[in-house]
Amino acid sequence: WQAWWQNQPKKPEYLEKEAQIRYVAKGSNLVHLDFKGQYLVVNNYLSSDVLMPQVRVKGGAYGVWCSLNRHTKDFTCYSYRDPNGQTTLNVYDSLSQHLMNLEITQEQIDNNILGTIGKWDGWSDAPTRGLRNFLQALTGETSEQRAAIREQILLTKPSDFREFGVY
């Protein structure tokens, strides 16, 4: 299975639109990324421990998060109702350096493992389970592959954060 966009050329894009609500987003396709479940924990850390305090609490954005698509290898940061667009872009640009210099405690890792597992294995209603099963069928992902990623999540260590920062 190959998505149509995987054959499209990648080029930087900048979009600006007058609107009452401002979104600030930046992303990249990490084409050389060898995905592993530990990177979902890093993604959770970046959203909750870095972007939330810097962009939402200090910067005044209504919401902020990042996402890592394990199939397309797209990594994207978003903020919503953000009054400080350029400052937010600067925070996004600093994430790689932040990770490469990170001294993280085991308690911080454990908290982010819990947050990641909650999203990965969390309770879901019938429509959510149906969507997950549909997406698994589209991507060819098996229950065994999901279980392997879950195990990788549980094995996250400090070096995984620095490793992701290289991308």
PDB file of C-alpha atoms in Angstrom:
ATOM      1  CA  TRP A   1       0.000   0.000   0.000  1.00  0.00           C
ATOM      2  CA  GLN A   2       1.341   3.380  -0.948  1.00  0.00           C
ATOM      3  CA  ALA A   3      -0.445   6.679  -0.487  1.00  0.00           C
ATOM      4  CA  TRP A   4      -0.695   8.984  -3.494  1.00  0.00           C
ATOM      5  CA  TRP A   5       1.122  11.779  -1.673  1.00  0.00           C
ATOM      6  CA  GLN A   6       4.230   9.677  -1.105  1.00  0.00           C
ATOM      7  CA  ASN A   7       5.242  10.270  -4.745  1.00  0.00           C
ATOM      8  CA  GLN A   8       4.695  14.016  -4.580  1.00  0.00           C
ATOM      9  CA  PRO A   9       7.745  16.303  -4.408  1.00  0.00           C
ATOM     10  CA  LYS A  10       8.369  17.820  -0.989  1.00  0.00           C
ATOM     11  CA  LYS A  11       8.880  21.556  -0.894  1.00  0.00           C
ATOM     12  CA  PRO A  12       8.542  24.178   1.822  1.00  0.00           C
ATOM     13  CA  GLU A  13       5.162  25.836   1.927  1.00  0.00           C
ATOM     14  CA  TYR A  14       3.868  28.900   3.709  1.00  0.00           C
ATOM     15  CA  LEU A  15       0.203  29.713   3.852  1.00  0.00           C
ATOM     16  CA  GLU A  16      -1.309  32.840   5.340  1.00  0.00           C
ATOM     17  CA  LYS A  17      -5.000  33.649   5.585  1.00  0.00           C
ATOM     18  CA  GLU A  18      -6.862  36.474   7.285  1.00  0.00           C
ATOM     19  CA  ALA A  19      -9.101  34.877   9.889  1.00  0.00           C
ATOM     20  CA  GLN A  20     -10.470  35.517  13.339  1.00  0.00           C
ATOM     21  CA  ILE A  21      -8.790  32.384  14.677  1.00  0.00           C
ATOM     22  CA  ARG A  22      -5.109  31.857  14.043  1.00  0.00           C
ATOM     23  CA  TYR A  23      -3.413  28.495  13.682  1.00  0.00           C
ATOM     24  CA  VAL A  24       0.367  28.229  13.595  1.00  0.00           C
ATOM     25  CA  ALA A  25       1.681  24.970  12.180  1.00  0.00           C
ATOM     26  CA  LYS A  26       4.982  23.647  10.975  1.00  0.00           C
ATOM     27  CA  GLY A  27       5.907  20.178   9.881  1.00  0.00           C
ATOM     28  CA  SER A  28       8.243  17.989   7.957  1.00  0.00           C
ATOM     29  CA  ASN A  29       8.343  14.563   6.427  1.00  0.00           C
ATOM     30  CA  LEU A  30      11.037  12.626   8.291  1.00  0.00           C
ATOM     31  CA  VAL A  31      11.731  10.453   5.280  1.00  0.00           C
ATOM     32  CA  HIS A  32      14.844   8.846   6.812  1.00  0.00           C
ATOM     33  CA  LEU A  33      13.140   8.063  10.125  1.00  0.00           C
ATOM     34  CA  ASP A  34      13.278   4.414  11.097  1.00  0.00           C
ATOM     35  CA  PHE A  35      10.066   4.495  13.135  1.00  0.00           C
ATOM     36  CA  LYS A  36       9.921   2.849  16.532  1.00  0.00           C
ATOM     37  CA  GLY A  37       7.350   3.072  19.318  1.00  0.00           C
ATOM     38  CA  GLN A  38       9.691   5.056  21.560  1.00  0.00           C
ATOM     39  CA  TYR A  39       9.208   8.034  19.228  1.00  0.00           C
ATOM     40  CA  LEU A  40       5.534   8.176  20.209  1.00  0.00           C
ATOM     41  CA  VAL A  41       6.704   8.784  23.782  1.00  0.00           C
ATOM     42  CA  VAL A  42       8.995  11.567  22.531  1.00  0.00           C
ATOM     43  CA  ASN A  43       6.025  13.039  20.657  1.00  0.00           C
ATOM     44  CA  ASN A  44       3.954  12.954  23.862  1.00  0.00           C
ATOM     45  CA  TYR A  45       6.802  14.647  25.762  1.00  0.00           C
ATOM     46  CA  LEU A  46       7.108  17.408  23.186  1.00  0.00           C
ATOM     47  CA  SER A  47       3.366  18.097  23.305  1.00  0.00           C
ATOM     48  CA  SER A  48       2.874  18.019  27.061  1.00  0.00           C
ATOM     49  CA  ASP A  49       6.237  18.987  28.570  1.00  0.00           C
ATOM     50  CA  VAL A  50       7.640  21.425  25.997  1.00  0.00           C
ATOM     51  CA  LEU A  51       4.944  22.916  23.781  1.00  0.00           C
ATOM     52  CA  MET A  52       2.231  23.168  26.442  1.00  0.00           C
ATOM     53  CA  PRO A  53       4.269  25.285  28.890  1.00  0.00           C
ATOM     54  CA  GLN A  54       6.037  27.372  26.243  1.00  0.00           C
ATOM     55  CA  VAL A  55       3.289  27.986  23.673  1.00  0.00           C
ATOM     56  CA  ARG A  56       0.080  27.640  25.675  1.00  0.00           C
ATOM     57  CA  VAL A  57       1.021  28.782  29.181  1.00  0.00           C
ATOM     58  CA  LYS A  58       3.664  31.423  28.361  1.00  0.00           C
ATOM     59  CA  GLY A  59       2.591  32.305  24.833  1.00  0.00           C
ATOM     60  CA  GLY A  60      -1.164  32.403  25.345  1.00  0.00           C
ATOM     61  CA  ALA A  61      -2.244  29.958  22.635  1.00  0.00           C
ATOM     62  CA  TYR A  62      -5.538  28.219  23.334  1.00  0.00           C
ATOM     63  CA  GLY A  63      -4.106  24.837  22.434  1.00  0.00           C
ATOM     64  CA  VAL A  64      -0.930  23.244  21.122  1.00  0.00           C
ATOM     65  CA  TRP A  65       0.236  19.756  20.220  1.00  0.00           C
ATOM     66  CA  CYS A  66       2.419  17.805  17.854  1.00  0.00           C
ATOM     67  CA  SER A  67       1.807  14.631  15.918  1.00  0.00           C
ATOM     68  CA  LEU A  68       3.954  11.909  14.414  1.00  0.00           C
ATOM     69  CA  ASN A  69       2.337   9.735  11.757  1.00  0.00           C
ATOM     70  CA  ARG A  70       4.077   6.379  11.858  1.00  0.00           C
ATOM     71  CA  HIS A  71       2.900   5.481   8.346  1.00  0.00           C
ATOM     72  CA  THR A  72       3.778   8.648   6.426  1.00  0.00           C
ATOM     73  CA  LYS A  73       6.568   9.768   8.822  1.00  0.00           C
ATOM     74  CA  ASP A  74       5.070  13.262   8.911  1.00  0.00           C
ATOM     75  CA  PHE A  75       5.906  15.214  12.070  1.00  0.00           C
ATOM     76  CA  THR A  76       3.820  18.336  12.617  1.00  0.00           C
ATOM     77  CA  CYS A  77       3.372  20.918  15.380  1.00  0.00           C
ATOM     78  CA  TYR A  78       0.159  22.940  15.647  1.00  0.00           C
ATOM     79  CA  SER A  79      -1.175  25.719  17.815  1.00  0.00           C
ATOM     80  CA  TYR A  80      -4.697  27.100  17.945  1.00  0.00           C
ATOM     81  CA  ARG A  81      -5.831  30.643  18.719  1.00  0.00           C
ATOM     82  CA  ASP A  82      -2.216  31.656  18.959  1.00  0.00           C
ATOM     83  CA  PRO A  83      -1.478  35.370  19.464  1.00  0.00           C
ATOM     84  CA  ASN A  84       2.310  34.946  19.037  1.00  0.00           C
ATOM     85  CA  GLY A  85       2.904  33.278  15.696  1.00  0.00           C
ATOM     86  CA  GLN A  86       6.596  34.033  15.203  1.00  0.00           C
ATOM     87  CA  THR A  87       7.463  33.143  18.793  1.00  0.00           C
ATOM     88  CA  THR A  88       5.657  29.832  18.354  1.00  0.00           C
ATOM     89  CA  LEU A  89       7.547  29.108  15.136  1.00  0.00           C
ATOM     90  CA  ASN A  90      10.785  29.788  17.019  1.00  0.00           C
ATOM     91  CA  VAL A  91       9.746  27.232  19.663  1.00  0.00           C
ATOM     92  CA  TYR A  92       8.999  24.686  16.930  1.00  0.00           C
ATOM     93  CA  ASP A  93      12.404  25.360  15.382  1.00  0.00           C
ATOM     94  CA  SER A  94      14.146  24.774  18.723  1.00  0.00           C
ATOM     95  CA  LEU A  95      12.656  21.317  19.381  1.00  0.00           C
ATOM     96  CA  SER A  96      15.448  19.355  17.724  1.00  0.00           C
ATOM     97  CA  GLN A  97      18.174  21.127  19.693  1.00  0.00           C
ATOM     98  CA  HIS A  98      16.113  20.782  22.875  1.00  0.00           C
ATOM     99  CA  LEU A  99      15.936  17.000  22.434  1.00  0.00           C
ATOM    100  CA  MET A 100      19.620  16.593  21.584  1.00  0.00           C
ATOM    101  CA  ASN A 101      20.607  18.435  24.797  1.00  0.00           C
ATOM    102  CA  LEU A 102      17.878  16.947  26.991  1.00  0.00           C
ATOM    103  CA  GLU A 103      18.630  15.609  30.453  1.00  0.00           C
ATOM    104  CA  ILE A 104      15.413  13.774  31.267  1.00  0.00           C
ATOM    105  CA  THR A 105      14.574  11.928  34.481  1.00  0.00           C
ATOM    106  CA  GLN A 106      13.140   8.435  34.657  1.00  0.00           C
ATOM    107  CA  GLU A 107      10.040   9.911  36.310  1.00  0.00           C
ATOM    108  CA  GLN A 108       9.482  12.192  33.289  1.00  0.00           C
ATOM    109  CA  ILE A 109       9.944   9.239  30.946  1.00  0.00           C
ATOM    110  CA  ASP A 110       7.511   7.114  32.972  1.00  0.00           C
ATOM    111  CA  ASN A 111       4.890   9.885  32.950  1.00  0.00           C
ATOM    112  CA  ASN A 112       5.175  10.198  29.187  1.00  0.00           C
ATOM    113  CA  ILE A 113       5.044   6.428  28.718  1.00  0.00           C
ATOM    114  CA  LEU A 114       1.778   6.455  30.670  1.00  0.00           C
ATOM    115  CA  GLY A 115       0.405   9.266  28.544  1.00  0.00           C
ATOM    116  CA  THR A 116       1.393   7.464  25.353  1.00  0.00           C
ATOM    117  CA  ILE A 117      -0.011   4.095  26.433  1.00  0.00           C
ATOM    118  CA  GLY A 118      -3.244   5.857  27.412  1.00  0.00           C
ATOM    119  CA  LYS A 119      -3.596   7.027  23.819  1.00  0.00           C
ATOM    120  CA  TRP A 120      -2.331   3.775  22.293  1.00  0.00           C
ATOM    121  CA  ASP A 121      -4.310   1.276  24.387  1.00  0.00           C
ATOM    122  CA  GLY A 122      -6.890   3.521  26.006  1.00  0.00           C
ATOM    123  CA  TRP A 123     -10.536   2.729  26.404  1.00  0.00           C
ATOM    124  CA  SER A 124     -12.488   3.225  23.214  1.00  0.00           C
ATOM    125  CA  ASP A 125     -16.115   3.058  22.243  1.00  0.00           C
ATOM    126  CA  ALA A 126     -17.450   0.996  19.334  1.00  0.00           C
ATOM    127  CA  PRO A 127     -17.058   3.752  16.670  1.00  0.00           C
ATOM    128  CA  THR A 128     -13.437   4.370  17.720  1.00  0.00           C
ATOM    129  CA  ARG A 129     -12.629   0.649  17.631  1.00  0.00           C
ATOM    130  CA  GLY A 130     -14.272   0.432  14.217  1.00  0.00           C
ATOM    131  CA  LEU A 131     -12.166   3.316  12.913  1.00  0.00           C
ATOM    132  CA  ARG A 132      -8.984   1.764  14.328  1.00  0.00           C
ATOM    133  CA  ASN A 133      -9.823  -1.583  12.696  1.00  0.00           C
ATOM    134  CA  PHE A 134     -10.608   0.165   9.402  1.00  0.00           C
ATOM    135  CA  LEU A 135      -7.280   2.021   9.460  1.00  0.00           C
ATOM    136  CA  GLN A 136      -5.435  -1.196  10.320  1.00  0.00           C
ATOM    137  CA  ALA A 137      -7.051  -2.861   7.310  1.00  0.00           C
ATOM    138  CA  LEU A 138      -6.078   0.053   5.034  1.00  0.00           C
ATOM    139  CA  THR A 139      -2.465   0.110   6.191  1.00  0.00           C
ATOM    140  CA  GLY A 140      -2.031  -3.641   6.574  1.00  0.00           C
ATOM    141  CA  GLU A 141      -1.046  -3.213  10.207  1.00  0.00           C
ATOM    142  CA  THR A 142      -1.522  -6.379  12.264  1.00  0.00           C
ATOM    143  CA  SER A 143      -2.333  -6.851  15.937  1.00  0.00           C
ATOM    144  CA  GLU A 144       1.159  -8.295  16.339  1.00  0.00           C
ATOM    145  CA  GLN A 145       2.720  -5.114  14.935  1.00  0.00           C
ATOM    146  CA  ARG A 146       0.630  -2.998  17.323  1.00  0.00           C
ATOM    147  CA  ALA A 147       1.758  -5.216  20.220  1.00  0.00           C
ATOM    148  CA  ALA A 148       5.405  -4.789  19.156  1.00  0.00           C
ATOM    149  CA  ILE A 149       5.011  -0.993  19.093  1.00  0.00           C
ATOM    150  CA  ARG A 150       3.394  -1.151  22.552  1.00  0.00           C
ATOM    151  CA  GLU A 151       6.447  -3.045  23.844  1.00  0.00           C
ATOM    152  CA  GLN A 152       8.756  -0.457  22.278  1.00  0.00           C
ATOM    153  CA  ILE A 153       6.799   2.313  24.023  1.00  0.00           C
ATOM    154  CA  LEU A 154       7.377   0.595  27.368  1.00  0.00           C
ATOM    155  CA  LEU A 155      11.149   0.339  26.683  1.00  0.00           C
ATOM    156  CA  THR A 156      11.718   4.077  26.127  1.00  0.00           C
ATOM    157  CA  LYS A 157      15.010   5.408  27.491  1.00  0.00           C
ATOM    158  CA  PRO A 158      16.745   8.832  27.497  1.00  0.00           C
ATOM    159  CA  SER A 159      18.786   8.096  24.369  1.00  0.00           C
ATOM    160  CA  ASP A 160      15.559   7.732  22.344  1.00  0.00           C
ATOM    161  CA  PHE A 161      14.824  11.428  22.909  1.00  0.00           C
ATOM    162  CA  ARG A 162      18.258  12.508  21.696  1.00  0.00           C
ATOM    163  CA  GLU A 163      18.028  10.090  18.771  1.00  0.00           C
ATOM    164  CA  PHE A 164      14.718  11.615  17.614  1.00  0.00           C
ATOM    165  CA  GLY A 165      16.239  15.100  17.877  1.00  0.00           C
ATOM    166  CA  VAL A 166      18.619  14.224  15.040  1.00  0.00           C
ATOM    167  CA  TYR A 167      15.704  14.001  12.614  1.00  0.00           C
TER     168      TYR A 167
END
